[in-house]
PDB file of N, CA, C and O in Angstrom:
ATOM      1  N   GLU A 201     -30.454 -47.954 -27.134  1.00  0.00           N
ATOM      2  CA  GLU A 201     -31.522 -47.841 -28.095  1.00  0.00           C
ATOM      3  C   GLU A 201     -31.933 -46.371 -28.213  1.00  0.00           C
ATOM      4  O   GLU A 201     -32.435 -45.787 -27.265  1.00  0.00           O
ATOM      5  N   PRO A 202     -31.786 -45.771 -29.340  1.00  0.00           N
ATOM      6  CA  PRO A 202     -32.138 -44.365 -29.475  1.00  0.00           C
ATOM      7  C   PRO A 202     -33.637 -44.094 -29.469  1.00  0.00           C
ATOM      8  O   PRO A 202     -34.065 -42.993 -29.177  1.00  0.00           O
ATOM      9  N   HIS A 203     -34.478 -45.101 -29.771  1.00  0.00           N
ATOM     10  CA  HIS A 203     -35.916 -44.875 -29.870  1.00  0.00           C
ATOM     11  C   HIS A 203     -36.678 -45.527 -28.722  1.00  0.00           C
ATOM     12  O   HIS A 203     -37.827 -45.896 -28.865  1.00  0.00           O
ATOM     13  N   ALA A 204     -36.069 -45.619 -27.555  1.00  0.00           N
ATOM     14  CA  ALA A 204     -36.745 -46.245 -26.419  1.00  0.00           C
ATOM     15  C   ALA A 204     -37.834 -45.311 -25.888  1.00  0.00           C
ATOM     16  O   ALA A 204     -37.678 -44.101 -25.868  1.00  0.00           O
ATOM     17  N   LEU A 205     -38.943 -45.886 -25.464  1.00  0.00           N
ATOM     18  CA  LEU A 205     -40.033 -45.102 -24.913  1.00  0.00           C
ATOM     19  C   LEU A 205     -39.721 -44.644 -23.485  1.00  0.00           C
ATOM     20  O   LEU A 205     -40.202 -43.614 -23.040  1.00  0.00           O
ATOM     21  N   PHE A 206     -38.927 -45.399 -22.779  1.00  0.00           N
ATOM     22  CA  PHE A 206     -38.608 -45.083 -21.395  1.00  0.00           C
ATOM     23  C   PHE A 206     -37.091 -45.061 -21.252  1.00  0.00           C
ATOM     24  O   PHE A 206     -36.436 -46.076 -21.331  1.00  0.00           O
ATOM     25  N   ASN A 207     -36.528 -43.879 -21.020  1.00  0.00           N
ATOM     26  CA  ASN A 207     -35.093 -43.729 -20.893  1.00  0.00           C
ATOM     27  C   ASN A 207     -34.771 -43.429 -19.428  1.00  0.00           C
ATOM     28  O   ASN A 207     -35.186 -42.408 -18.888  1.00  0.00           O
ATOM     29  N   VAL A 208     -34.036 -44.314 -18.795  1.00  0.00           N
ATOM     30  CA  VAL A 208     -33.732 -44.183 -17.369  1.00  0.00           C
ATOM     31  C   VAL A 208     -32.889 -42.942 -17.100  1.00  0.00           C
ATOM     32  O   VAL A 208     -33.066 -42.265 -16.089  1.00  0.00           O
ATOM     33  N   ASP A 209     -31.990 -42.581 -17.990  1.00  0.00           N
ATOM     34  CA  ASP A 209     -31.105 -41.432 -17.769  1.00  0.00           C
ATOM     35  C   ASP A 209     -31.878 -40.131 -17.589  1.00  0.00           C
ATOM     36  O   ASP A 209     -31.445 -39.240 -16.865  1.00  0.00           O
ATOM     37  N   GLU A 210     -33.005 -39.994 -18.228  1.00  0.00           N
ATOM     38  CA  GLU A 210     -33.788 -38.769 -18.109  1.00  0.00           C
ATOM     39  C   GLU A 210     -34.355 -38.591 -16.701  1.00  0.00           C
ATOM     40  O   GLU A 210     -34.621 -37.482 -16.273  1.00  0.00           O
ATOM     41  N   PHE A 211     -34.537 -39.666 -15.974  1.00  0.00           N
ATOM     42  CA  PHE A 211     -35.117 -39.590 -14.645  1.00  0.00           C
ATOM     43  C   PHE A 211     -34.057 -39.565 -13.550  1.00  0.00           C
ATOM     44  O   PHE A 211     -34.290 -39.070 -12.476  1.00  0.00           O
ATOM     45  N   VAL A 212     -32.889 -40.096 -13.815  1.00  0.00           N
ATOM     46  CA  VAL A 212     -31.832 -40.127 -12.816  1.00  0.00           C
ATOM     47  C   VAL A 212     -31.215 -38.736 -12.653  1.00  0.00           C
ATOM     48  O   VAL A 212     -30.984 -38.270 -11.547  1.00  0.00           O
ATOM     49  N   ILE A 213     -30.976 -38.036 -13.721  1.00  0.00           N
ATOM     50  CA  ILE A 213     -30.327 -36.726 -13.662  1.00  0.00           C
ATOM     51  C   ILE A 213     -31.176 -35.699 -12.908  1.00  0.00           C
ATOM     52  O   ILE A 213     -30.662 -35.046 -12.009  1.00  0.00           O
ATOM     53  N   PRO A 214     -32.476 -35.560 -13.202  1.00  0.00           N
ATOM     54  CA  PRO A 214     -33.251 -34.594 -12.417  1.00  0.00           C
ATOM     55  C   PRO A 214     -33.317 -34.939 -10.932  1.00  0.00           C
ATOM     56  O   PRO A 214     -33.262 -34.061 -10.092  1.00  0.00           O
ATOM     57  N   ALA A 215     -33.388 -36.225 -10.590  1.00  0.00           N
ATOM     58  CA  ALA A 215     -33.423 -36.609  -9.180  1.00  0.00           C
ATOM     59  C   ALA A 215     -32.110 -36.224  -8.515  1.00  0.00           C
ATOM     60  O   ALA A 215     -32.085 -35.708  -7.398  1.00  0.00           O
ATOM     61  N   ASP A 216     -30.994 -36.473  -9.176  1.00  0.00           N
ATOM     62  CA  ASP A 216     -29.695 -36.105  -8.628  1.00  0.00           C
ATOM     63  C   ASP A 216     -29.570 -34.591  -8.541  1.00  0.00           C
ATOM     64  O   ASP A 216     -29.021 -34.064  -7.574  1.00  0.00           O
ATOM     65  N   GLY A 217     -30.074 -33.872  -9.535  1.00  0.00           N
ATOM     66  CA  GLY A 217     -30.058 -32.413  -9.506  1.00  0.00           C
ATOM     67  C   GLY A 217     -30.865 -31.875  -8.350  1.00  0.00           C
ATOM     68  O   GLY A 217     -30.489 -30.901  -7.712  1.00  0.00           O
ATOM     69  N   HIS A 218     -31.990 -32.528  -8.052  1.00  0.00           N
ATOM     70  CA  HIS A 218     -32.826 -32.102  -6.919  1.00  0.00           C
ATOM     71  C   HIS A 218     -32.072 -32.306  -5.610  1.00  0.00           C
ATOM     72  O   HIS A 218     -32.099 -31.457  -4.732  1.00  0.00           O
ATOM     73  N   ARG A 219     -31.366 -33.446  -5.487  1.00  0.00           N
ATOM     74  CA  ARG A 219     -30.594 -33.702  -4.267  1.00  0.00           C
ATOM     75  C   ARG A 219     -29.490 -32.659  -4.114  1.00  0.00           C
ATOM     76  O   ARG A 219     -29.258 -32.135  -3.033  1.00  0.00           O
ATOM     77  N   PHE A 220     -28.808 -32.343  -5.214  1.00  0.00           N
ATOM     78  CA  PHE A 220     -27.764 -31.314  -5.173  1.00  0.00           C
ATOM     79  C   PHE A 220     -28.353 -29.983  -4.749  1.00  0.00           C
ATOM     80  O   PHE A 220     -27.793 -29.289  -3.917  1.00  0.00           O
ATOM     81  N   HIS A 221     -29.505 -29.623  -5.313  1.00  0.00           N
ATOM     82  CA  HIS A 221     -30.146 -28.350  -4.972  1.00  0.00           C
ATOM     83  C   HIS A 221     -30.534 -28.327  -3.501  1.00  0.00           C
ATOM     84  O   HIS A 221     -30.306 -27.342  -2.806  1.00  0.00           O
ATOM     85  N   ARG A 222     -31.094 -29.421  -2.994  1.00  0.00           N
ATOM     86  CA  ARG A 222     -31.491 -29.494  -1.589  1.00  0.00           C
ATOM     87  C   ARG A 222     -30.264 -29.348  -0.680  1.00  0.00           C
ATOM     88  O   ARG A 222     -30.285 -28.591   0.286  1.00  0.00           O
ATOM     89  N   ASP A 223     -29.166 -30.050  -1.003  1.00  0.00           N
ATOM     90  CA  ASP A 223     -27.945 -29.952  -0.204  1.00  0.00           C
ATOM     91  C   ASP A 223     -27.380 -28.543  -0.254  1.00  0.00           C
ATOM     92  O   ASP A 223     -26.903 -28.011   0.748  1.00  0.00           O
ATOM     93  N   PHE A 224     -27.421 -27.909  -1.419  1.00  0.00           N
ATOM     94  CA  PHE A 224     -26.913 -26.550  -1.563  1.00  0.00           C
ATOM     95  C   PHE A 224     -27.738 -25.576  -0.734  1.00  0.00           C
ATOM     96  O   PHE A 224     -27.197 -24.723  -0.043  1.00  0.00           O
ATOM     97  N   VAL A 225     -29.054 -25.725  -0.777  1.00  0.00           N
ATOM     98  CA  VAL A 225     -29.927 -24.831  -0.020  1.00  0.00           C
ATOM     99  C   VAL A 225     -29.723 -25.024   1.472  1.00  0.00           C
ATOM    100  O   VAL A 225     -29.650 -24.051   2.227  1.00  0.00           O
ATOM    101  N   GLU A 226     -29.593 -26.270   1.929  1.00  0.00           N
ATOM    102  CA  GLU A 226     -29.358 -26.520   3.350  1.00  0.00           C
ATOM    103  C   GLU A 226     -28.023 -25.929   3.782  1.00  0.00           C
ATOM    104  O   GLU A 226     -27.912 -25.346   4.855  1.00  0.00           O
ATOM    105  N   HIS A 227     -26.984 -26.067   2.945  1.00  0.00           N
ATOM    106  CA  HIS A 227     -25.668 -25.510   3.265  1.00  0.00           C
ATOM    107  C   HIS A 227     -25.736 -23.989   3.283  1.00  0.00           C
ATOM    108  O   HIS A 227     -25.165 -23.338   4.169  1.00  0.00           O
ATOM    109  N   ALA A 228     -26.423 -23.397   2.332  1.00  0.00           N
ATOM    110  CA  ALA A 228     -26.555 -21.940   2.278  1.00  0.00           C
ATOM    111  C   ALA A 228     -27.319 -21.440   3.503  1.00  0.00           C
ATOM    112  O   ALA A 228     -26.978 -20.389   4.063  1.00  0.00           O
ATOM    113  N   ASP A 229     -28.341 -22.181   3.935  1.00  0.00           N
ATOM    114  CA  ASP A 229     -29.107 -21.789   5.110  1.00  0.00           C
ATOM    115  C   ASP A 229     -28.228 -21.840   6.355  1.00  0.00           C
ATOM    116  O   ASP A 229     -28.263 -20.936   7.186  1.00  0.00           O
ATOM    117  N   THR A 230     -27.406 -22.881   6.484  1.00  0.00           N
ATOM    118  CA  THR A 230     -26.490 -23.005   7.612  1.00  0.00           C
ATOM    119  C   THR A 230     -25.476 -21.866   7.610  1.00  0.00           C
ATOM    120  O   THR A 230     -25.177 -21.281   8.646  1.00  0.00           O
ATOM    121  N   THR A 231     -24.973 -21.518   6.433  1.00  0.00           N
ATOM    122  CA  THR A 231     -24.015 -20.420   6.311  1.00  0.00           C
ATOM    123  C   THR A 231     -24.672 -19.099   6.691  1.00  0.00           C
ATOM    124  O   THR A 231     -24.076 -18.283   7.403  1.00  0.00           O
ATOM    125  N   ALA A 232     -25.894 -18.880   6.247  1.00  0.00           N
ATOM    126  CA  ALA A 232     -26.602 -17.643   6.569  1.00  0.00           C
ATOM    127  C   ALA A 232     -26.846 -17.523   8.069  1.00  0.00           C
ATOM    128  O   ALA A 232     -26.689 -16.437   8.642  1.00  0.00           O
ATOM    129  N   ILE A 233     -27.198 -18.615   8.713  1.00  0.00           N
ATOM    130  CA  ILE A 233     -27.413 -18.591  10.162  1.00  0.00           C
ATOM    131  C   ILE A 233     -26.110 -18.284  10.882  1.00  0.00           C
ATOM    132  O   ILE A 233     -26.073 -17.488  11.827  1.00  0.00           O
ATOM    133  N   GLY A 234     -25.013 -18.886  10.429  1.00  0.00           N
ATOM    134  CA  GLY A 234     -23.707 -18.619  11.034  1.00  0.00           C
ATOM    135  C   GLY A 234     -23.287 -17.172  10.874  1.00  0.00           C
ATOM    136  O   GLY A 234     -22.794 -16.546  11.819  1.00  0.00           O
ATOM    137  N   LEU A 235     -23.483 -16.615   9.678  1.00  0.00           N
ATOM    138  CA  LEU A 235     -23.141 -15.213   9.451  1.00  0.00           C
ATOM    139  C   LEU A 235     -24.010 -14.279  10.296  1.00  0.00           C
ATOM    140  O   LEU A 235     -23.538 -13.272  10.811  1.00  0.00           O
ATOM    141  N   GLU A 236     -25.283 -14.637  10.427  1.00  0.00           N
ATOM    142  CA  GLU A 236     -26.176 -13.811  11.241  1.00  0.00           C
ATOM    143  C   GLU A 236     -25.724 -13.798  12.698  1.00  0.00           C
ATOM    144  O   GLU A 236     -25.683 -12.743  13.337  1.00  0.00           O
ATOM    145  N   ARG A 237     -25.335 -14.949  13.219  1.00  0.00           N
ATOM    146  CA  ARG A 237     -24.851 -15.010  14.604  1.00  0.00           C
ATOM    147  C   ARG A 237     -23.543 -14.247  14.781  1.00  0.00           C
ATOM    148  O   ARG A 237     -23.307 -13.645  15.823  1.00  0.00           O
ATOM    149  N   LEU A 238     -22.699 -14.273  13.769  1.00  0.00           N
ATOM    150  CA  LEU A 238     -21.415 -13.590  13.840  1.00  0.00           C
ATOM    151  C   LEU A 238     -21.568 -12.077  13.742  1.00  0.00           C
ATOM    152  O   LEU A 238     -20.917 -11.327  14.477  1.00  0.00           O
ATOM    153  N   LEU A 239     -22.438 -11.619  12.856  1.00  0.00           N
ATOM    154  CA  LEU A 239     -22.550 -10.192  12.585  1.00  0.00           C
ATOM    155  C   LEU A 239     -23.623  -9.478  13.401  1.00  0.00           C
ATOM    156  O   LEU A 239     -23.632  -8.246  13.458  1.00  0.00           O
ATOM    157  N   ASP A 240     -24.512 -10.213  14.037  1.00  0.00           N
ATOM    158  CA  ASP A 240     -25.599  -9.580  14.794  1.00  0.00           C
ATOM    159  C   ASP A 240     -25.101  -8.660  15.913  1.00  0.00           C
ATOM    160  O   ASP A 240     -25.677  -7.589  16.105  1.00  0.00           O
ATOM    161  N   PRO A 241     -24.032  -9.006  16.645  1.00  0.00           N
ATOM    162  CA  PRO A 241     -23.542  -8.060  17.661  1.00  0.00           C
ATOM    163  C   PRO A 241     -23.068  -6.730  17.083  1.00  0.00           C
ATOM    164  O   PRO A 241     -23.077  -5.712  17.775  1.00  0.00           O
ATOM    165  N   ILE A 242     -22.677  -6.715  15.830  1.00  0.00           N
ATOM    166  CA  ILE A 242     -22.265  -5.469  15.174  1.00  0.00           C
ATOM    167  C   ILE A 242     -23.493  -4.727  14.659  1.00  0.00           C
ATOM    168  O   ILE A 242     -23.609  -3.509  14.820  1.00  0.00           O
ATOM    169  N   TYR A 243     -24.401  -5.444  14.036  1.00  0.00           N
ATOM    170  CA  TYR A 243     -25.567  -4.816  13.411  1.00  0.00           C
ATOM    171  C   TYR A 243     -26.614  -4.345  14.414  1.00  0.00           C
ATOM    172  O   TYR A 243     -27.293  -3.359  14.182  1.00  0.00           O
ATOM    173  N   ARG A 244     -26.779  -5.042  15.535  1.00  0.00           N
ATOM    174  CA  ARG A 244     -27.858  -4.718  16.470  1.00  0.00           C
ATOM    175  C   ARG A 244     -27.779  -3.281  16.988  1.00  0.00           C
ATOM    176  O   ARG A 244     -28.783  -2.558  16.956  1.00  0.00           O
ATOM    177  N   PRO A 245     -26.600  -2.803  17.466  1.00  0.00           N
ATOM    178  CA  PRO A 245     -26.552  -1.401  17.911  1.00  0.00           C
ATOM    179  C   PRO A 245     -26.826  -0.421  16.773  1.00  0.00           C
ATOM    180  O   PRO A 245     -27.451   0.627  16.994  1.00  0.00           O
ATOM    181  N   LEU A 246     -26.376  -0.757  15.566  1.00  0.00           N
ATOM    182  CA  LEU A 246     -26.641   0.120  14.424  1.00  0.00           C
ATOM    183  C   LEU A 246     -28.127   0.149  14.099  1.00  0.00           C
ATOM    184  O   LEU A 246     -28.675   1.207  13.774  1.00  0.00           O
ATOM    185  N   ARG A 247     -28.782  -0.990  14.180  1.00  0.00           N
ATOM    186  CA  ARG A 247     -30.228  -1.050  13.918  1.00  0.00           C
ATOM    187  C   ARG A 247     -31.008  -0.241  14.948  1.00  0.00           C
ATOM    188  O   ARG A 247     -32.019   0.381  14.632  1.00  0.00           O
ATOM    189  N   ASN A 248     -30.539  -0.260  16.196  1.00  0.00           N
ATOM    190  CA  ASN A 248     -31.209   0.526  17.239  1.00  0.00           C
ATOM    191  C   ASN A 248     -31.008   2.016  17.006  1.00  0.00           C
ATOM    192  O   ASN A 248     -31.863   2.824  17.375  1.00  0.00           O
ATOM    193  N   PHE A 249     -29.866   2.404  16.441  1.00  0.00           N
ATOM    194  CA  PHE A 249     -29.543   3.810  16.215  1.00  0.00           C
ATOM    195  C   PHE A 249     -30.209   4.362  14.957  1.00  0.00           C
ATOM    196  O   PHE A 249     -30.693   5.485  14.954  1.00  0.00           O
ATOM    197  N   LEU A 250     -30.239   3.558  13.895  1.00  0.00           N
ATOM    198  CA  LEU A 250     -30.783   4.021  12.612  1.00  0.00           C
ATOM    199  C   LEU A 250     -32.308   4.078  12.651  1.00  0.00           C
ATOM    200  O   LEU A 250     -32.945   3.263  13.324  1.00  0.00           O
ATOM    201  N   PRO A 251     -32.899   5.018  11.916  1.00  0.00           N
ATOM    202  CA  PRO A 251     -34.369   5.054  11.859  1.00  0.00           C
ATOM    203  C   PRO A 251     -34.912   3.857  11.079  1.00  0.00           C
ATOM    204  O   PRO A 251     -34.230   3.291  10.225  1.00  0.00           O
ATOM    205  N   ARG A 252     -36.120   3.460  11.367  1.00  0.00           N
ATOM    206  CA  ARG A 252     -36.774   2.351  10.671  1.00  0.00           C
ATOM    207  C   ARG A 252     -37.024   2.735   9.215  1.00  0.00           C
ATOM    208  O   ARG A 252     -37.520   3.823   8.933  1.00  0.00           O
ATOM    209  N   MET A 253     -36.670   1.843   8.298  1.00  0.00           N
ATOM    210  CA  MET A 253     -36.825   2.113   6.868  1.00  0.00           C
ATOM    211  C   MET A 253     -37.746   1.084   6.220  1.00  0.00           C
ATOM    212  O   MET A 253     -37.522   0.679   5.092  1.00  0.00           O
ATOM    213  N   GLY A 254     -38.739   0.621   6.932  1.00  0.00           N
ATOM    214  CA  GLY A 254     -39.614  -0.412   6.391  1.00  0.00           C
ATOM    215  C   GLY A 254     -38.876  -1.740   6.368  1.00  0.00           C
ATOM    216  O   GLY A 254     -38.380  -2.195   7.373  1.00  0.00           O
ATOM    217  N   GLY A 255     -38.771  -2.351   5.209  1.00  0.00           N
ATOM    218  CA  GLY A 255     -38.070  -3.612   5.083  1.00  0.00           C
ATOM    219  C   GLY A 255     -36.612  -3.477   4.708  1.00  0.00           C
ATOM    220  O   GLY A 255     -35.924  -4.468   4.516  1.00  0.00           O
ATOM    221  N   LEU A 256     -36.111  -2.252   4.624  1.00  0.00           N
ATOM    222  CA  LEU A 256     -34.738  -2.007   4.201  1.00  0.00           C
ATOM    223  C   LEU A 256     -33.826  -1.904   5.412  1.00  0.00           C
ATOM    224  O   LEU A 256     -34.032  -1.068   6.295  1.00  0.00           O
ATOM    225  N   ASP A 257     -32.798  -2.757   5.461  1.00  0.00           N
ATOM    226  CA  ASP A 257     -31.845  -2.761   6.563  1.00  0.00           C
ATOM    227  C   ASP A 257     -30.550  -2.117   6.090  1.00  0.00           C
ATOM    228  O   ASP A 257     -29.825  -2.668   5.258  1.00  0.00           O
ATOM    229  N   LEU A 258     -30.259  -0.934   6.602  1.00  0.00           N
ATOM    230  CA  LEU A 258     -29.059  -0.205   6.194  1.00  0.00           C
ATOM    231  C   LEU A 258     -27.871  -0.469   7.108  1.00  0.00           C
ATOM    232  O   LEU A 258     -26.791   0.069   6.869  1.00  0.00           O
ATOM    233  N   SER A 259     -28.035  -1.279   8.145  1.00  0.00           N
ATOM    234  CA  SER A 259     -26.935  -1.504   9.083  1.00  0.00           C
ATOM    235  C   SER A 259     -25.697  -2.122   8.430  1.00  0.00           C
ATOM    236  O   SER A 259     -24.585  -1.721   8.788  1.00  0.00           O
ATOM    237  N   PRO A 260     -25.792  -3.042   7.471  1.00  0.00           N
ATOM    238  CA  PRO A 260     -24.566  -3.530   6.828  1.00  0.00           C
ATOM    239  C   PRO A 260     -23.821  -2.435   6.068  1.00  0.00           C
ATOM    240  O   PRO A 260     -22.592  -2.383   6.096  1.00  0.00           O
ATOM    241  N   VAL A 261     -24.554  -1.533   5.422  1.00  0.00           N
ATOM    242  CA  VAL A 261     -23.921  -0.445   4.683  1.00  0.00           C
ATOM    243  C   VAL A 261     -23.211   0.494   5.650  1.00  0.00           C
ATOM    244  O   VAL A 261     -22.058   0.897   5.419  1.00  0.00           O
ATOM    245  N   VAL A 262     -23.871   0.825   6.754  1.00  0.00           N
ATOM    246  CA  VAL A 262     -23.271   1.710   7.751  1.00  0.00           C
ATOM    247  C   VAL A 262     -22.042   1.039   8.370  1.00  0.00           C
ATOM    248  O   VAL A 262     -21.016   1.694   8.602  1.00  0.00           O
ATOM    249  N   ALA A 263     -22.119  -0.262   8.627  1.00  0.00           N
ATOM    250  CA  ALA A 263     -20.968  -0.982   9.187  1.00  0.00           C
ATOM    251  C   ALA A 263     -19.794  -0.959   8.218  1.00  0.00           C
ATOM    252  O   ALA A 263     -18.650  -0.729   8.626  1.00  0.00           O
ATOM    253  N   LEU A 264     -20.052  -1.190   6.930  1.00  0.00           N
ATOM    254  CA  LEU A 264     -18.969  -1.147   5.943  1.00  0.00           C
ATOM    255  C   LEU A 264     -18.377   0.249   5.819  1.00  0.00           C
ATOM    256  O   LEU A 264     -17.157   0.402   5.705  1.00  0.00           O
ATOM    257  N   LEU A 265     -19.212   1.272   5.836  1.00  0.00           N
ATOM    258  CA  LEU A 265     -18.702   2.647   5.795  1.00  0.00           C
ATOM    259  C   LEU A 265     -17.868   2.955   7.038  1.00  0.00           C
ATOM    260  O   LEU A 265     -16.833   3.629   6.950  1.00  0.00           O
ATOM    261  N   GLY A 266     -18.300   2.465   8.186  1.00  0.00           N
ATOM    262  CA  GLY A 266     -17.527   2.653   9.414  1.00  0.00           C
ATOM    263  C   GLY A 266     -16.172   1.972   9.347  1.00  0.00           C
ATOM    264  O   GLY A 266     -15.148   2.546   9.748  1.00  0.00           O
ATOM    265  N   LEU A 267     -16.147   0.737   8.829  1.00  0.00           N
ATOM    266  CA  LEU A 267     -14.871   0.032   8.672  1.00  0.00           C
ATOM    267  C   LEU A 267     -13.957   0.756   7.696  1.00  0.00           C
ATOM    268  O   LEU A 267     -12.739   0.841   7.920  1.00  0.00           O
ATOM    269  N   GLU A 268     -14.507   1.279   6.636  1.00  0.00           N
ATOM    270  CA  GLU A 268     -13.707   2.025   5.659  1.00  0.00           C
ATOM    271  C   GLU A 268     -13.155   3.298   6.287  1.00  0.00           C
ATOM    272  O   GLU A 268     -11.994   3.661   6.059  1.00  0.00           O
ATOM    273  N   ALA A 269     -13.947   3.988   7.097  1.00  0.00           N
ATOM    274  CA  ALA A 269     -13.470   5.196   7.777  1.00  0.00           C
ATOM    275  C   ALA A 269     -12.333   4.859   8.738  1.00  0.00           C
ATOM    276  O   ALA A 269     -11.320   5.572   8.790  1.00  0.00           O
ATOM    277  N   ILE A 270     -12.472   3.755   9.477  1.00  0.00           N
ATOM    278  CA  ILE A 270     -11.403   3.332  10.391  1.00  0.00           C
ATOM    279  C   ILE A 270     -10.135   2.997   9.608  1.00  0.00           C
ATOM    280  O   ILE A 270      -9.024   3.361  10.002  1.00  0.00           O
ATOM    281  N   ARG A 271     -10.282   2.325   8.480  1.00  0.00           N
ATOM    282  CA  ARG A 271      -9.122   1.974   7.648  1.00  0.00           C
ATOM    283  C   ARG A 271      -8.407   3.228   7.163  1.00  0.00           C
ATOM    284  O   ARG A 271      -7.182   3.326   7.231  1.00  0.00           O
ATOM    285  N   ILE A 272      -9.163   4.216   6.703  1.00  0.00           N
ATOM    286  CA  ILE A 272      -8.568   5.460   6.206  1.00  0.00           C
ATOM    287  C   ILE A 272      -7.840   6.187   7.337  1.00  0.00           C
ATOM    288  O   ILE A 272      -6.723   6.680   7.165  1.00  0.00           O
ATOM    289  N   ILE A 273      -8.468   6.250   8.504  1.00  0.00           N
ATOM    290  CA  ILE A 273      -7.842   6.916   9.648  1.00  0.00           C
ATOM    291  C   ILE A 273      -6.540   6.225  10.032  1.00  0.00           C
ATOM    292  O   ILE A 273      -5.518   6.877  10.282  1.00  0.00           O
ATOM    293  N   LEU A 274      -6.558   4.893  10.072  1.00  0.00           N
ATOM    294  CA  LEU A 274      -5.351   4.147  10.433  1.00  0.00           C
ATOM    295  C   LEU A 274      -4.248   4.323   9.395  1.00  0.00           C
ATOM    296  O   LEU A 274      -3.080   4.481   9.753  1.00  0.00           O
ATOM    297  N   ILE A 275      -4.594   4.286   8.127  1.00  0.00           N
ATOM    298  CA  ILE A 275      -3.582   4.452   7.072  1.00  0.00           C
ATOM    299  C   ILE A 275      -2.978   5.853   7.126  1.00  0.00           C
ATOM    300  O   ILE A 275      -1.758   6.019   6.984  1.00  0.00           O
ATOM    301  N   ASN A 276      -3.795   6.870   7.351  1.00  0.00           N
ATOM    302  CA  ASN A 276      -3.287   8.237   7.394  1.00  0.00           C
ATOM    303  C   ASN A 276      -2.455   8.517   8.642  1.00  0.00           C
ATOM    304  O   ASN A 276      -1.675   9.467   8.663  1.00  0.00           O
ATOM    305  N   ASN A 277      -2.634   7.712   9.698  1.00  0.00           N
ATOM    306  CA  ASN A 277      -1.913   7.948  10.940  1.00  0.00           C
ATOM    307  C   ASN A 277      -0.997   6.793  11.311  1.00  0.00           C
ATOM    308  O   ASN A 277      -0.671   6.611  12.486  1.00  0.00           O
ATOM    309  N   ILE A 278      -0.578   6.006  10.335  1.00  0.00           N
ATOM    310  CA  ILE A 278       0.246   4.824  10.601  1.00  0.00           C
ATOM    311  C   ILE A 278       1.576   5.197  11.231  1.00  0.00           C
ATOM    312  O   ILE A 278       2.144   4.419  12.004  1.00  0.00           O
ATOM    313  N   SER A 279       2.082   6.375  10.944  1.00  0.00           N
ATOM    314  CA  SER A 279       3.387   6.780  11.493  1.00  0.00           C
ATOM    315  C   SER A 279       3.349   6.899  13.019  1.00  0.00           C
ATOM    316  O   SER A 279       4.379   6.789  13.679  1.00  0.00           O
ATOM    317  N   MET A 280       2.184   7.116  13.597  1.00  0.00           N
ATOM    318  CA  MET A 280       2.066   7.211  15.048  1.00  0.00           C
ATOM    319  C   MET A 280       2.284   5.862  15.728  1.00  0.00           C
ATOM    320  O   MET A 280       2.590   5.808  16.918  1.00  0.00           O
ATOM    321  N   PHE A 281       2.127   4.763  14.994  1.00  0.00           N
ATOM    322  CA  PHE A 281       2.225   3.432  15.583  1.00  0.00           C
ATOM    323  C   PHE A 281       3.618   2.838  15.491  1.00  0.00           C
ATOM    324  O   PHE A 281       3.859   1.742  15.956  1.00  0.00           O
ATOM    325  N   TYR A 282       4.566   3.545  14.883  1.00  0.00           N
ATOM    326  CA  TYR A 282       5.939   3.019  14.751  1.00  0.00           C
ATOM    327  C   TYR A 282       6.905   3.829  15.528  1.00  0.00           C
ATOM    328  O   TYR A 282       6.905   4.908  15.794  1.00  0.00           O
TER     329      TYR A 282
END
């Protein structure tokens, strides 16, 4: 019926969307906790070394720059390993 006053489909979709959103947020939270546990041993010494920047955490940037420097050094000196 196109002119029904109460359409069940309008209420089922938002409820399902809410469940999807809740599951997504819970999964994202679990992933964030896992990443924090994995990366904290790398970031903690950098955080202790870097000056406090208020709410800005530069340790991931410094870690990525460090990894890039190691990659460049290894690529430039690869002949030493063969």
